[in-house]
Short mmCIF file of C-alpha atoms and ligand atoms in Angstrom, two decimals:
data_model
loop_
_atom_site.label_atom_id
_atom_site.label_comp_id
_atom_site.label_asym_id
_atom_site.label_seq_id
_atom_site.Cartn_x
_atom_site.Cartn_y
_atom_site.Cartn_z
CA UNK K 1 24.40 -7.75 -8.08
CA UNK K 2 25.60 -4.06 -8.63
CA UNK K 3 24.13 -4.14 -12.00
CA UNK K 4 20.88 -5.27 -10.65
CA UNK K 5 20.70 -2.60 -8.04
CA UNK K 6 21.56 -0.14 -10.81
CA UNK K 7 18.96 -1.16 -12.90
CA UNK K 8 16.25 -1.13 -9.83
CA UNK K 9 17.37 2.62 -9.29
CA UNK K 10 16.97 3.50 -13.02
CA UNK K 11 13.60 1.97 -12.84
CA UNK K 12 12.55 3.72 -9.88
CA UNK K 13 13.47 7.05 -11.54
CA UNK K 14 11.44 6.06 -14.54
CA UNK K 15 8.33 5.73 -12.50
CA UNK K 16 9.08 9.03 -10.90
CA UNK K 17 9.88 10.58 -14.41
CA UNK K 18 6.28 9.99 -15.42
CA UNK K 19 4.66 11.43 -12.19
CA UNK K 20 3.66 8.35 -10.41
CA UNK K 21 3.75 8.71 -6.62
CA UNK K 22 3.06 6.18 -4.03
CA UNK K 23 -0.11 8.16 -3.08
CA UNK K 24 -1.32 6.79 -6.50
CA UNK K 25 -1.19 3.18 -5.86
CA UNK K 26 -4.26 1.28 -4.66
CA UNK K 27 -3.22 -2.31 -3.41
CA UNK K 28 -5.79 -5.26 -3.85
CA UNK K 29 -6.17 -7.79 -0.98
CA UNK K 30 -8.10 -11.16 -0.91
CA UNK K 31 -9.75 -11.94 2.24
CA UNK K 32 -11.42 -15.33 2.93
CA UNK K 33 -13.74 -16.60 5.12
CA UNK K 34 -13.03 -20.38 4.66
CA UNK K 35 -10.30 -22.58 6.08
CA UNK K 36 -7.66 -21.58 8.18
CA UNK K 37 -4.70 -22.08 6.16
CA UNK K 38 -3.58 -19.30 3.73
CA UNK K 39 -3.26 -20.35 0.58
CA UNK K 40 -1.17 -19.29 -2.56
CA UNK K 41 -2.90 -18.82 -5.92
CA UNK K 42 -0.92 -21.16 -8.60
CA UNK K 43 -1.63 -18.74 -11.77
CA UNK K 44 -1.18 -15.71 -9.60
CA UNK K 45 2.39 -16.06 -8.07
CA UNK K 46 2.98 -14.22 -5.18
CA UNK K 47 -0.56 -13.32 -4.32
CA UNK K 48 -2.34 -14.81 -1.36
CA UNK K 49 -5.79 -15.20 -0.08
CA UNK K 50 -5.63 -14.60 3.51
CA UNK K 51 -7.48 -14.99 6.52
CA UNK K 52 -9.34 -12.17 8.80
CA UNK K 53 -6.56 -12.37 11.31
CA UNK K 54 -3.81 -12.16 8.77
CA UNK K 55 -5.13 -8.71 7.31
CA UNK K 56 -3.31 -6.93 10.24
CA UNK K 57 0.34 -7.78 9.20
CA UNK K 58 -0.61 -7.47 5.82
CA UNK K 59 -1.56 -3.84 6.15
CA UNK K 60 1.16 -3.25 8.46
CA UNK K 61 3.44 -4.18 5.50
CA UNK K 62 1.48 -2.16 2.94
CA UNK K 63 1.67 0.85 5.18
CA UNK K 64 5.32 0.51 6.09
CA UNK K 65 5.97 0.82 2.28
CA UNK K 66 4.19 4.03 1.85
CA UNK K 67 1.09 2.96 0.35
CA UNK K 68 -2.08 4.26 1.66
CA UNK K 69 -4.89 2.64 0.08
CA UNK K 70 -6.21 -0.89 -0.49
CA UNK K 71 -9.02 -2.64 -2.34
CA UNK K 72 -10.87 -5.63 -0.79
CA UNK K 73 -12.16 -8.49 -2.32
CA UNK K 74 -14.19 -10.98 -0.05
CA UNK K 75 -14.14 -14.54 -0.39
CA UNK K 76 -17.31 -16.06 1.40
CA UNK K 77 -17.17 -19.38 3.03
CA UNK K 78 -20.56 -20.40 1.23
CA UNK K 79 -22.21 -19.15 -1.75
CA UNK K 80 -26.28 -19.34 -2.11
CA UNK K 81 -28.96 -18.75 -4.61
CA UNK K 82 -29.13 -14.78 -3.83
CA UNK K 83 -25.57 -13.91 -2.70
CA UNK K 84 -26.93 -13.06 1.00
CA UNK K 85 -23.25 -13.16 2.38
CA UNK K 86 -22.57 -10.13 0.34
CA UNK K 87 -25.15 -7.99 2.18
CA UNK K 88 -24.69 -9.23 5.74
CA UNK K 89 -23.27 -7.01 8.50
CA UNK K 90 -21.01 -10.05 9.41
CA UNK K 91 -19.90 -10.55 5.81
CA UNK K 92 -15.96 -11.31 4.97
CA UNK K 93 -15.76 -7.72 3.64
CA UNK K 94 -17.78 -5.87 6.38
CA UNK K 95 -15.85 -7.60 9.21
CA UNK K 96 -12.53 -6.77 7.44
CA UNK K 97 -13.51 -3.16 7.28
CA UNK K 98 -14.58 -2.72 10.57
CA UNK K 99 -11.43 -4.35 11.95
CA UNK K 100 -8.84 -2.17 9.74
CA UNK K 101 -10.74 0.94 10.58
CA UNK K 102 -10.39 -0.08 14.29
CA UNK K 103 -6.73 -0.88 13.82
CA UNK K 104 -5.40 1.70 11.41
CA UNK K 105 -7.88 4.54 11.28
CA UNK K 106 -7.26 7.16 8.78
CA UNK K 107 -3.50 5.47 7.85
CA UNK K 108 -5.23 3.40 5.36
CA UNK K 109 -8.05 4.31 2.96
CA UNK K 110 -10.32 1.50 2.26
CA UNK K 111 -11.95 0.68 -1.19
CA UNK K 112 -14.38 -2.03 -1.23
CA UNK K 113 -15.53 -4.32 -4.16
CA UNK K 114 -19.18 -4.19 -4.38
CA UNK K 115 -20.94 -7.21 -6.41
CA UNK K 116 -22.70 -10.59 -5.88
CA UNK K 117 -20.58 -12.78 -8.20
CA UNK K 118 -18.36 -14.34 -5.35
CA UNK K 119 -21.28 -14.90 -3.51
CA UNK K 120 -24.01 -16.43 -5.57
CA UNK K 121 -24.46 -19.76 -7.10
CA UNK K 122 -24.47 -18.36 -10.68
CA UNK K 123 -20.85 -16.60 -10.67
CA UNK K 124 -22.81 -13.81 -12.60
CA UNK K 125 -22.61 -10.28 -11.45
CA UNK K 126 -26.60 -9.96 -11.51
CA UNK K 127 -29.63 -11.69 -10.02
CA UNK K 128 -31.76 -13.76 -12.46
CA UNK K 129 -35.27 -12.80 -13.79
CA UNK K 130 -37.16 -15.81 -12.37
CA UNK K 131 -36.45 -18.92 -14.50
CA UNK K 132 -34.91 -17.49 -17.58
CA UNK K 133 -31.41 -16.56 -18.20
CA UNK K 134 -31.68 -12.95 -18.33
CA UNK K 135 -30.31 -10.58 -15.82
CA UNK K 136 -32.43 -8.67 -13.62
CA UNK K 137 -31.02 -4.96 -13.97
CA UNK K 138 -33.23 -3.41 -11.12
CA UNK K 139 -33.30 -6.10 -8.64
CA UNK K 140 -29.53 -6.40 -8.59
CA UNK K 141 -29.16 -2.81 -8.60
CA UNK K 142 -31.13 -2.54 -5.05
CA UNK K 143 -28.92 -5.42 -3.93
CA UNK K 144 -25.80 -3.20 -4.63
CA UNK K 145 -27.06 -0.12 -2.93
CA UNK K 146 -27.72 -2.54 -0.02
CA UNK K 147 -24.33 -4.15 0.11
CA UNK K 148 -22.62 -0.83 -0.59
CA UNK K 149 -24.43 0.59 2.34
CA UNK K 150 -23.25 -2.14 4.64
CA UNK K 151 -19.80 -1.48 3.42
CA UNK K 152 -19.98 2.10 4.42
CA UNK K 153 -21.34 1.52 7.73
CA UNK K 154 -18.46 -0.71 8.50
CA UNK K 155 -16.20 2.07 7.52
CA UNK K 156 -15.10 1.88 3.88
CA UNK K 157 -13.85 5.35 2.39
CA UNK K 158 -14.86 4.28 -1.23
CA UNK K 159 -17.31 1.69 -2.50
CA UNK K 160 -16.51 0.31 -6.01
CA UNK K 161 -19.72 -1.20 -7.86
CA UNK K 162 -18.14 -3.77 -10.45
CA UNK K 163 -21.45 -5.33 -11.61
CA UNK K 164 -21.81 -3.08 -14.61
CA UNK K 165 -25.45 -2.89 -14.04
CA UNK K 166 -27.54 0.34 -15.37
CA UNK K 167 -28.23 2.94 -12.78
CA UNK K 168 -25.82 1.52 -10.11
CA UNK K 169 -24.09 4.67 -9.42
CA UNK K 170 -27.48 6.94 -9.06
CA UNK K 171 -29.12 4.17 -6.69
CA UNK K 172 -25.97 3.64 -4.58
CA UNK K 173 -25.58 7.46 -4.10
CA UNK K 174 -29.00 7.99 -3.17
CA UNK K 175 -28.85 5.07 -0.64
CA UNK K 176 -25.69 6.29 1.08
CA UNK K 177 -26.64 9.87 1.12
CA UNK K 178 -30.25 8.94 2.60
CA UNK K 179 -28.32 7.07 5.59
CA UNK K 180 -25.85 10.00 6.19
CA UNK K 181 -23.00 8.43 4.31
CA UNK K 182 -22.24 11.52 2.17
CA UNK K 183 -18.66 11.46 2.67
CA UNK K 184 -18.39 7.75 1.11
CA UNK K 185 -17.06 8.03 -2.22
CA UNK K 186 -18.02 5.91 -5.44
CA UNK K 187 -15.64 4.41 -7.61
CA UNK K 188 -17.30 3.11 -10.41
CA UNK K 189 -16.29 0.43 -12.80
CA UNK K 190 -17.75 1.96 -16.12
CA UNK K 191 -15.44 0.52 -18.53
CA UNK K 192 -15.05 -3.08 -17.18
CA UNK K 193 -14.32 -4.81 -20.71
CA UNK K 194 -15.68 -8.39 -21.10
CA UNK K 195 -12.60 -10.26 -21.02
CA UNK K 196 -10.58 -13.64 -20.71
CA UNK K 197 -8.00 -11.84 -18.70
CA UNK K 198 -10.03 -12.44 -15.65
CA UNK K 199 -9.30 -16.10 -15.54
CA UNK K 200 -6.91 -16.08 -12.91
CA UNK K 201 -8.88 -14.00 -10.52
CA UNK K 202 -12.03 -16.56 -11.20
CA UNK K 203 -9.76 -19.53 -10.51
CA UNK K 204 -9.16 -17.81 -6.88
CA UNK K 205 -13.10 -16.53 -6.41
CA UNK K 206 -14.85 -19.11 -8.34
CA UNK K 207 -13.48 -22.35 -8.98
CA UNK K 208 -13.88 -24.09 -5.57
CA UNK K 209 -17.83 -23.69 -5.96
CA UNK K 210 -18.73 -22.88 -9.40
CA UNK K 211 -18.12 -26.10 -11.75
CA UNK K 212 -18.40 -24.63 -15.02
CA UNK K 213 -16.67 -21.26 -13.91
CA UNK K 214 -14.43 -21.29 -16.86
CA UNK K 215 -17.33 -21.02 -19.50
CA UNK K 216 -19.02 -18.12 -17.29
CA UNK K 217 -19.97 -15.46 -20.02
CA UNK K 218 -20.69 -11.99 -18.87
CA UNK K 219 -20.71 -10.19 -22.39
CA UNK K 220 -24.36 -9.04 -21.65
CA UNK K 221 -23.57 -6.47 -19.44
CA UNK K 222 -19.63 -6.21 -19.54
CA UNK K 223 -18.62 -4.21 -22.24
CA UNK K 224 -16.84 -4.84 -25.63
CA UNK K 225 -13.41 -4.09 -26.60
CA UNK K 226 -14.74 -3.10 -30.07
CA UNK K 227 -16.83 -0.27 -29.31
CA UNK K 228 -15.25 2.91 -27.99
CA UNK K 229 -18.24 4.88 -28.32
CA UNK K 230 -20.41 2.48 -26.13
CA UNK K 231 -17.50 2.72 -23.60
CA UNK K 232 -17.47 6.57 -23.73
CA UNK K 233 -21.18 6.66 -23.29
CA UNK K 234 -20.97 4.46 -20.21
CA UNK K 235 -18.48 6.40 -18.58
CA UNK K 236 -20.42 9.82 -19.53
CA UNK K 237 -23.48 8.09 -17.80
CA UNK K 238 -21.41 7.29 -14.49
CA UNK K 239 -20.25 10.49 -14.21
CA UNK K 240 -23.57 12.18 -14.72
CA UNK K 241 -24.85 9.60 -11.94
CA UNK K 242 -22.49 10.96 -9.63
CA UNK K 243 -19.32 8.71 -9.47
CA UNK K 244 -16.48 10.22 -7.84
CA UNK K 245 -13.84 8.32 -10.09
CA UNK K 246 -14.16 5.70 -12.90
CA UNK K 247 -12.26 2.57 -13.51
CA UNK K 248 -10.93 1.32 -16.81
CA UNK K 249 -10.28 -2.26 -16.76
CA UNK K 250 -8.30 -4.13 -17.94
CA UNK K 251 -5.39 -1.82 -18.09
CA UNK K 252 -2.62 -2.05 -20.51
CA UNK K 253 -4.67 -2.83 -23.71
CA UNK K 254 -6.91 0.00 -23.05
CA UNK K 255 -4.50 2.86 -22.83
CA UNK K 256 -6.56 4.70 -25.54
CA UNK K 257 -9.44 4.47 -23.30
CA UNK K 258 -7.45 6.11 -20.39
CA UNK K 259 -6.45 8.92 -22.64
CA UNK K 260 -9.89 9.32 -24.07
CA UNK K 261 -11.56 9.79 -20.68
CA UNK K 262 -8.76 12.16 -19.48
CA UNK K 263 -9.07 14.45 -22.73
CA UNK K 264 -12.89 14.36 -23.15
CA UNK K 265 -14.13 14.28 -19.51
CA UNK K 266 -11.05 15.56 -17.51
CA UNK K 267 -12.29 13.17 -14.74
CA UNK K 268 -10.28 11.32 -12.11
CA UNK K 269 -9.70 7.76 -13.32
CA UNK K 270 -7.98 4.79 -11.93
CA UNK K 271 -6.67 1.77 -14.04
CA UNK K 272 -6.74 -1.58 -13.07
CA UNK K 273 -4.02 -4.01 -13.81
CA UNK K 274 -6.14 -7.37 -13.91
CA UNK K 275 -5.13 -11.07 -13.11
CA UNK K 276 -4.47 -11.97 -16.37
CA UNK K 277 -2.09 -9.16 -17.01
CA UNK K 278 -0.28 -9.69 -13.85
CA UNK K 279 -0.10 -13.52 -14.69
CA UNK K 280 1.28 -12.78 -18.24
CA UNK K 281 4.15 -10.71 -16.82
CA UNK K 282 4.85 -13.45 -13.75
CA UNK K 283 4.64 -16.07 -15.81
CA UNK K 284 7.12 -15.22 -18.23
CA UNK K 285 9.41 -13.71 -15.78
CA UNK K 286 9.25 -16.77 -13.89
CA UNK K 287 10.64 -18.54 -16.87
CA UNK K 288 13.31 -16.07 -17.73
CA UNK K 289 11.70 -14.97 -20.51
CA UNK K 290 11.31 -11.30 -19.89
CA UNK K 291 12.77 -9.16 -16.97
CA UNK K 292 10.28 -8.88 -14.52
CA UNK K 293 10.97 -5.54 -13.01
CA UNK K 294 11.53 -3.76 -16.31
CA UNK K 295 7.76 -5.22 -17.44
CA UNK K 296 6.32 -4.22 -14.31
CA UNK K 297 7.51 -0.57 -14.51
CA UNK K 298 7.12 -0.61 -18.32
CA UNK K 299 3.28 -1.39 -17.60
CA UNK K 300 2.29 0.50 -14.59
CA UNK K 301 4.19 3.81 -16.17
CA UNK K 302 2.19 3.65 -19.37
CA UNK K 303 -0.97 3.63 -17.39
CA UNK K 304 0.45 6.84 -15.67
CA UNK K 305 1.44 8.51 -18.95
CA UNK K 306 -1.88 7.65 -20.71
CA UNK K 307 -3.48 9.88 -17.88
CA UNK K 308 -4.50 7.38 -14.91
CA UNK K 309 -4.71 9.06 -11.45
CA UNK K 310 -4.85 5.90 -9.52
CA UNK K 311 -3.42 2.60 -10.22
CA UNK K 312 -5.05 -0.73 -8.78
CA UNK K 313 -2.54 -3.16 -9.36
CA UNK K 314 -0.97 -6.73 -7.92
CA UNK K 315 2.13 -5.03 -8.60
CA UNK K 316 1.78 -2.23 -6.10
CA UNK K 317 4.28 -3.35 -3.24
CA UNK K 318 6.71 -4.05 -5.67
CA UNK K 319 6.28 -0.82 -7.39
CA UNK K 320 6.56 0.93 -3.92
CA UNK K 321 9.87 -0.59 -3.36
CA UNK K 322 11.21 0.40 -6.88
CA UNK K 323 9.84 4.00 -5.91
CA UNK K 324 12.28 3.66 -2.71
CA UNK K 325 15.37 2.62 -4.86
CA UNK K 326 15.66 5.68 -6.64
C1 LIG Q 401 -16.35 -9.62 -10.66
C2 LIG Q 401 -15.03 -9.19 -10.55
C3 LIG Q 401 -13.82 -9.85 -11.83
C4 LIG Q 401 -12.59 -9.16 -11.30
C5 LIG Q 401 -12.76 -8.41 -10.24
N1 LIG Q 401 -14.26 -8.25 -9.69
C6 LIG Q 401 -14.07 -10.65 -12.72
C7 LIG Q 401 -15.19 -11.15 -13.47
O1 LIG Q 401 -15.93 -10.06 -14.10
O2 LIG Q 401 -15.46 -12.13 -13.45
C8 LIG Q 401 -11.44 -9.22 -11.95
C9 LIG Q 401 -10.19 -8.92 -11.33
C10 LIG Q 401 -9.00 -9.41 -11.92
O3 LIG Q 401 -8.92 -10.25 -12.79
O4 LIG Q 401 -7.83 -9.07 -11.39
N2 LIG Q 401 -16.98 -8.63 -10.31
ZN1 LIG Q 402 -18.84 -9.54 -10.16
#
């Protein structure tokens, strides 16, 4: 017991020594619009998809731990062809943002996930061109801008387009500005790599309504891990389009990308621990194969060391607790 305590203190110091502060943490939450029982997620131990009512206590906990920022992922009751719930003023994300801003005001900074793949029947991040299999980039971009605007109107502080469509930042920025939301910031997923590490997330967000969700192939718009030049070009482009911060995702396999962005662009950067990274650490730890706290700390501090300014992670609450132990 005593050793355990001591180890936690040392881990807290380690986090501190790479410069990690609670203000760098962004805690993801899943809010769902279906069923009334909270459910836990088999391949993401300790992560729950909560109902709108439950968000109040969830955010109270997060604020009490000293975390001041969350990212909201919405799980709508129904999907349809065009993902219309994504853009509804009464969609799950819009309702959650409105409620939390009323209850907590500026005590919590709210980032919203802006995409359509949780809302449409295909599970793709884009709308399709007629009957063929190609994503209609421009129509998707218009829809993403409409979604982002409804999030801003509800009170979101930052909108985070994660669809990887070309020109999404320019279009969202001008739509927000035109409607008087100049202060709403854009956190752009510029370097979202095509990856099977998103599969635990998809089993939460996709499995109930999309039969072949396991074979969803997003490689035509998400970027390849094998092409660092393409990655740099995407990032540079989003910066030029007016992003306030960019995301690299997954995180721990892309430390080189994080430090490249810091060095080359000197631009604010968020690293996102994805569901598969979380599941790997949790499952091994739950089998007593690795030490959970040590691995959380090693991976999160590596992101900070590489140059991440913000860390979006399912580990945020644990990391905040460890920072308190030092
Ligand atoms: C979809 C989306 C994904 C994640 C967040 N938003 C996965 C995907 O591209 O299918 C993954 C998050 C995670 O794995 O934690 N826009
Ligand atoms: Zn998507």
